[in-house]
Coordinates of C-alpha atoms and ligand atoms in Angstrom, one line a residue:
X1241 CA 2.1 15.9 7.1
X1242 CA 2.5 18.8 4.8
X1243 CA 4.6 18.0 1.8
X1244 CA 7.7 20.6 1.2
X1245 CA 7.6 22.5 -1.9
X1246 CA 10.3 21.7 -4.4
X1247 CA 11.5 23.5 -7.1
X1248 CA 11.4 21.3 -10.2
X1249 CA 13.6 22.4 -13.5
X1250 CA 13.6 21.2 -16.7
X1251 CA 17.1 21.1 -18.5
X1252 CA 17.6 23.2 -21.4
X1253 CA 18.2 20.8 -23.8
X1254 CA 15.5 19.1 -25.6
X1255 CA 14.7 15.5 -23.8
X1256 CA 12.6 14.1 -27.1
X1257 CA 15.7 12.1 -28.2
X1258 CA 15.7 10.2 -25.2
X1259 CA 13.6 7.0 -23.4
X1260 CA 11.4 8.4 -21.3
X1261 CA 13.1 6.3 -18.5
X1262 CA 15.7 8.2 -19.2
X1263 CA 14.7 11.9 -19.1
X1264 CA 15.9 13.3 -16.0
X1265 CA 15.3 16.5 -14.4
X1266 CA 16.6 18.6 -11.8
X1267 CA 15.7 19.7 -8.2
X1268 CA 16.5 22.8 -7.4
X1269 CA 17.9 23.2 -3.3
X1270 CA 19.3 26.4 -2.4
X1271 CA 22.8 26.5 -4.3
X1272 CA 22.3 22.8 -6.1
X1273 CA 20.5 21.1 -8.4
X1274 CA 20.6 17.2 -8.3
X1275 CA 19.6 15.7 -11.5
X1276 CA 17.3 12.6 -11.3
X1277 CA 15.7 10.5 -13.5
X1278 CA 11.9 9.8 -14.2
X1279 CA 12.4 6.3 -13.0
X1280 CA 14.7 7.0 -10.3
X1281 CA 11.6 6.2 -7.9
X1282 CA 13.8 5.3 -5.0
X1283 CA 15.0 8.9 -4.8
X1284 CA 11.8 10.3 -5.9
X1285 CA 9.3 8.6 -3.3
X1286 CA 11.8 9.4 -0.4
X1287 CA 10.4 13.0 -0.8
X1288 CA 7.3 13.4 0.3
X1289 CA 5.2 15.0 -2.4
X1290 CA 8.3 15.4 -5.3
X1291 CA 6.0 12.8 -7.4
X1292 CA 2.8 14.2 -7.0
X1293 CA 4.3 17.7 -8.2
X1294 CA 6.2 16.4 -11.4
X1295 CA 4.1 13.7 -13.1
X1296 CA 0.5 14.9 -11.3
X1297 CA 1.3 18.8 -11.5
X1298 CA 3.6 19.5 -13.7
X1299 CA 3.0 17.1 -16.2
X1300 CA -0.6 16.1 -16.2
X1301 CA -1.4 12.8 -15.8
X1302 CA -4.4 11.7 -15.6
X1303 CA -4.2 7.5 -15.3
X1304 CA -5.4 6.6 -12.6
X1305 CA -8.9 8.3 -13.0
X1306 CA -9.3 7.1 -16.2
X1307 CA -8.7 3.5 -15.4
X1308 CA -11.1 3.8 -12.2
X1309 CA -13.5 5.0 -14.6
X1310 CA -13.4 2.2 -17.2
X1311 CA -13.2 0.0 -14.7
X1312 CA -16.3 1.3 -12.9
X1313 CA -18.2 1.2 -16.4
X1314 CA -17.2 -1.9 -17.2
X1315 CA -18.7 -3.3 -13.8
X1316 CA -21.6 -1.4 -14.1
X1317 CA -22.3 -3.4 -17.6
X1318 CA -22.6 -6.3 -15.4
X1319 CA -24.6 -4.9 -13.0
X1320 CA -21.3 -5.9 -10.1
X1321 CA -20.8 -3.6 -6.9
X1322 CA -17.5 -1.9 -6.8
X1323 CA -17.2 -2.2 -3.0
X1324 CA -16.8 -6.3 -3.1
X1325 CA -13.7 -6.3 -5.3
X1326 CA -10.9 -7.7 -3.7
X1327 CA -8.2 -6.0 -5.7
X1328 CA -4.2 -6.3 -6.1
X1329 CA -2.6 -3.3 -6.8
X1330 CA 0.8 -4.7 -8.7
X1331 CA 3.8 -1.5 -9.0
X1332 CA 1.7 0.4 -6.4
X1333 CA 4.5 2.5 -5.6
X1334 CA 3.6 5.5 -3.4
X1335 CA -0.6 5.1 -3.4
X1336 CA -1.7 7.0 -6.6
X1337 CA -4.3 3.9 -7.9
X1338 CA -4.6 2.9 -4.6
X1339 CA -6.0 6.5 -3.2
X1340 CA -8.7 6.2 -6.0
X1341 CA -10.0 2.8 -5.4
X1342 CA -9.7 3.3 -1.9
X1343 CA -12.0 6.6 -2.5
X1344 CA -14.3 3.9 -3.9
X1345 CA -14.7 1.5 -1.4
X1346 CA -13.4 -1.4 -2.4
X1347 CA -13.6 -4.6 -0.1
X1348 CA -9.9 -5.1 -0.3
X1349 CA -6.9 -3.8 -1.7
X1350 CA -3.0 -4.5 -1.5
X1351 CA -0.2 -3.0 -3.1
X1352 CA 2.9 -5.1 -4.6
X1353 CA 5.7 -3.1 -5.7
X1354 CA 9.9 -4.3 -6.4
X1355 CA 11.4 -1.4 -4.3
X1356 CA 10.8 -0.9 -0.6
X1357 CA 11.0 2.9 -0.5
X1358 CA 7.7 3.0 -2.7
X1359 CA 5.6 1.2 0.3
X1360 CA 7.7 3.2 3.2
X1361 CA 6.4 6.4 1.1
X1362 CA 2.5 4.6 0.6
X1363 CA 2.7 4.1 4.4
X1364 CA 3.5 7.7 4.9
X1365 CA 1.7 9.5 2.7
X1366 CA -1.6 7.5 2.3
X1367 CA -1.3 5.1 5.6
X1368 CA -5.4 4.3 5.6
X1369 CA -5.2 3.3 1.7
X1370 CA -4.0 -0.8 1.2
X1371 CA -5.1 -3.6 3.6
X1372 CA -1.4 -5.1 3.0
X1373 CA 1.5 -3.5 0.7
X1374 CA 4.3 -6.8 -0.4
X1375 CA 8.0 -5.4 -1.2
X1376 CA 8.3 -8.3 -3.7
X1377 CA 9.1 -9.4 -7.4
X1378 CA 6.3 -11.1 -9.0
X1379 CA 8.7 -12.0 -12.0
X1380 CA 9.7 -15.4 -9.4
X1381 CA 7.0 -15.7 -7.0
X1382 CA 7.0 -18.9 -4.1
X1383 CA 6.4 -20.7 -1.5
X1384 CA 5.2 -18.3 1.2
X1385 CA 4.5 -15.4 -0.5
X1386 CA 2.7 -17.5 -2.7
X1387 CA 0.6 -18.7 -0.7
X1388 CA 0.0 -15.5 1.3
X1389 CA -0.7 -13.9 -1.8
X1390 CA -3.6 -16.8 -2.5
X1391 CA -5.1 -16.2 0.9
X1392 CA -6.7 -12.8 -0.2
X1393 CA -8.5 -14.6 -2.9
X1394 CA -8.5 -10.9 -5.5
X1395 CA -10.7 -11.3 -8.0
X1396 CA -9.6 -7.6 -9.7
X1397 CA -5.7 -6.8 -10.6
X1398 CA -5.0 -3.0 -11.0
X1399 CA -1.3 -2.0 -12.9
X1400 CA -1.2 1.5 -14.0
X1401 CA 1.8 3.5 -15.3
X1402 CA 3.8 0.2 -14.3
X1403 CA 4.0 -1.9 -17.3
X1404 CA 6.6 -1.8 -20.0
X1405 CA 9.5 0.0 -19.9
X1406 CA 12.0 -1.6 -17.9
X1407 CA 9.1 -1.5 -15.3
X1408 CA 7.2 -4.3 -14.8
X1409 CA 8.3 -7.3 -16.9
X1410 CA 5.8 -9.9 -18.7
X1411 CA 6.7 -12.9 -16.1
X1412 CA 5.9 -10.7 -13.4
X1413 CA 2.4 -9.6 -15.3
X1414 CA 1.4 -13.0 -16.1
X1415 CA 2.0 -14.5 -12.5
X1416 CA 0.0 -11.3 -11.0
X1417 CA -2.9 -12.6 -13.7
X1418 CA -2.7 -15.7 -11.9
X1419 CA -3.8 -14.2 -8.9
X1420 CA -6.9 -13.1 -10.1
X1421 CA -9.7 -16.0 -9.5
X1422 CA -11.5 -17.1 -13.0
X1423 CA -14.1 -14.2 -13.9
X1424 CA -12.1 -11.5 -12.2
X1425 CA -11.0 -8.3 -13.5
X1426 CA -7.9 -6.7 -15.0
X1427 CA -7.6 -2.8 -14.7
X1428 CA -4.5 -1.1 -16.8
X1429 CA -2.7 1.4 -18.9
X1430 CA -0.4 0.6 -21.6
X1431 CA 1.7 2.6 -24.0
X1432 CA 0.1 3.5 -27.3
X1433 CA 2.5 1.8 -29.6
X1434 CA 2.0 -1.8 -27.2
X1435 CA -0.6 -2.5 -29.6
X1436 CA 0.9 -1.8 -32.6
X1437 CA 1.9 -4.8 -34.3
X1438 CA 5.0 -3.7 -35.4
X1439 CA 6.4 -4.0 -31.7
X1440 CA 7.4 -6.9 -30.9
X1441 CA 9.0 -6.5 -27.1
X1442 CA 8.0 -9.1 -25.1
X1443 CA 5.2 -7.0 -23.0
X1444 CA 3.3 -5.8 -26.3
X1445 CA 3.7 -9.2 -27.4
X1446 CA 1.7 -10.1 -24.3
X1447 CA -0.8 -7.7 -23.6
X1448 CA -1.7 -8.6 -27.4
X1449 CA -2.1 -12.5 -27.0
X1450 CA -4.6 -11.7 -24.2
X1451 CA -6.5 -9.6 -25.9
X1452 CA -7.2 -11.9 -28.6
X1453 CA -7.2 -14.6 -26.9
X1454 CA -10.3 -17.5 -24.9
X1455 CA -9.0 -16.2 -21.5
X1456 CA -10.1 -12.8 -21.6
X1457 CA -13.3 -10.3 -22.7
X1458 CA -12.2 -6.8 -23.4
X1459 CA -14.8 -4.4 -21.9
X1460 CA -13.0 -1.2 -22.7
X1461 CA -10.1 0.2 -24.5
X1462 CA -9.5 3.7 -24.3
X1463 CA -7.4 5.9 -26.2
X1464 CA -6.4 9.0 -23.6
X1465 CA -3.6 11.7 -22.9
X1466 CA -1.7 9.7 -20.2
X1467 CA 0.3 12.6 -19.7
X1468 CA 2.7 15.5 -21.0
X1469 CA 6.5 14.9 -22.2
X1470 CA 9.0 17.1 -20.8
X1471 CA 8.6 19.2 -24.0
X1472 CA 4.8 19.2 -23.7
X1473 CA 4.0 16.4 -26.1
X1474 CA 0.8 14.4 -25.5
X1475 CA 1.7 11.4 -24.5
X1476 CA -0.8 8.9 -25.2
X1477 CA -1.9 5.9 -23.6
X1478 CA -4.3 3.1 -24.1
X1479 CA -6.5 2.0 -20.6
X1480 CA -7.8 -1.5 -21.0
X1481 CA -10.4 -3.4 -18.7
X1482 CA -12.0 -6.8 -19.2
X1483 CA -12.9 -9.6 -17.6
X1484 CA -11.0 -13.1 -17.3
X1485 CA -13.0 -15.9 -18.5
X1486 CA -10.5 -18.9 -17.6
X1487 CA -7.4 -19.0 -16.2
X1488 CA -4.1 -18.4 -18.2
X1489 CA -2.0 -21.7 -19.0
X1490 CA 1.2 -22.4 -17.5
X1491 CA 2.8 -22.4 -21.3
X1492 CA 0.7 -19.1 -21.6
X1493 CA 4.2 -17.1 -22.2
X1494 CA 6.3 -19.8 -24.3
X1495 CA 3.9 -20.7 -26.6
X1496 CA 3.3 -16.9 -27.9
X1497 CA 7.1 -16.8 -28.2
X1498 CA 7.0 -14.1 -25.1
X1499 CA 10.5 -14.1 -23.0
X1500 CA 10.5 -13.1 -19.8
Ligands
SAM1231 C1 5.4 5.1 -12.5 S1 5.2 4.2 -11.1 C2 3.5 4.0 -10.9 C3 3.0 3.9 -9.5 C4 1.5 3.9 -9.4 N1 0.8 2.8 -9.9 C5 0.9 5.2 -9.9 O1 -0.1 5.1 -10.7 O2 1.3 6.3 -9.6 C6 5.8 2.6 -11.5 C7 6.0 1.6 -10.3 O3 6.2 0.3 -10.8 C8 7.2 -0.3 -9.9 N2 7.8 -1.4 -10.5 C9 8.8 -1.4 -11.5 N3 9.1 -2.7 -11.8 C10 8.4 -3.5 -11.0 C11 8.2 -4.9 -10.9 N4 9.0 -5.7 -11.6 N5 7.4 -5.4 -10.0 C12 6.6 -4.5 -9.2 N6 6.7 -3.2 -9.3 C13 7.5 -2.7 -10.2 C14 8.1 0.9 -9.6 O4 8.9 0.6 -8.5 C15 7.2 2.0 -9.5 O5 6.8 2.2 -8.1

């Protein structure tokens, strides 16, 4: 399918002053424009193409490659074929990560995102890219999917642009760790200030304890332009792979002083 064109406009004002969840922008059709947020990605992945064009073309960013290619370093340090990873994509939404690993060749790879309309637009848009794509909160995770989730045995979770900011929540994190068999491999991006000790939200509170902690072996940590602001400012991210070397406690989160 060819994607429309849409006409994408920045408001006049100046958007620094605001969270980035809560810059909005407008899309232009014939006589209106309809404002919607960055994180609006209901709306967003409903049209075909609209979030390629504003975070890949209009504003830059450049995550995905850049954790591939960590991660792809890191596994050639230990000498490990890309193409066996069995890999869990958690806040997938319409395929981005996914196309990349999938250009790859990895064994295996599903996609877990909270809102249906970001697997209905993976489907459409990159229907040969994830084995399996669960609608489904991680943040309280049970019986069946549990168990379905177990079945595909990943030993390599990917999160990109997905953690943090009233995305994906520590709990949910955490429990998509779990997943990942001992020795497996965790692929992600974070925001720059996550691992700055002076914040002290509950997700750079987390990815922090990991770091320094028995369970895990950082391999790479990358300072990188994850993409522009609205206003042009580089917005920069850190992309972090390592390698699990036990699994997480269940008291993992409560004993670091981490809510969910
Ligand atoms: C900026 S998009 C990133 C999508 C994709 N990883 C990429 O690189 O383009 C963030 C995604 O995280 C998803 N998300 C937010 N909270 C989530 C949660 N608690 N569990 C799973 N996915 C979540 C959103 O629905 C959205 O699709």
């Amino acid at each position: 399918m060819v994607a429309p064109i849409y006409r994408i406009q920045f408001p006049p004002a100046n958007s620094e002053r605001l969270t980035q969840d809560a810059v909005e922008f407008g899309l232009v059709t014939d006589d209106t424009v309809q404002m919607l947020r960055f994180h609006d990605y209901s709306e967003i992945y409903k049209r075909p193409g609209l979030y390629e064009e504003l975070f890949y073309g209009r504003l830059r960013c450049n995550s995905p490659g850049k954790v591939m290619e960590l991660l792809e370093r890191a596994l050639q340090t230990d000498r490990e074929p890309l193409t066996e990873l069995r890999i869990l994509d958690l806040g997938a939404g319409n395929g981005m990560m996914g196309e990349v690993l999938n250009r790859h060749g990895v064994a295996r790879l599903v996609g877990v995102d909270i809102i249906p309309e970001a697997r209905d637009a993976a489907f459409r848009d990159r229907p040969t890219v994830y084995d399996a794509y669960y609608v489904a909160d991680l943040a309280s995770v049970g019986g069946h999917l549990h168990d379905e989730l177990k079945q595909w045995d990943f030993d390599c979770l990917t999160c990109v642009a997905a953690l943090g900011f009233g995305d994906i929540p520590p709990r949910a994190f955490f429990n998509a760790i779990r997943f990942i068999k001992p020795n497996g491999w965790l692929a992600f991006n974070i925001k720059h200030s996550f691992l700055d000790v002076d914040d002290q939200t509950g997700f750079s509170r987390l990815v922090r304890a990991l770091v320094f902690s028995k369970y895990f072996d950082v391999y790479h940590l990358e300072l990188y332009r994850h993409r522009l602001s609205m206003e042009g400012r580089q917005l920069f991210y850190y992309a972090l792979v390592g390698r699990l070397t036990a699994p997480l406690p269940d008291d993992f989160l409560e004993s670091h002083g981490i809510a969910d």
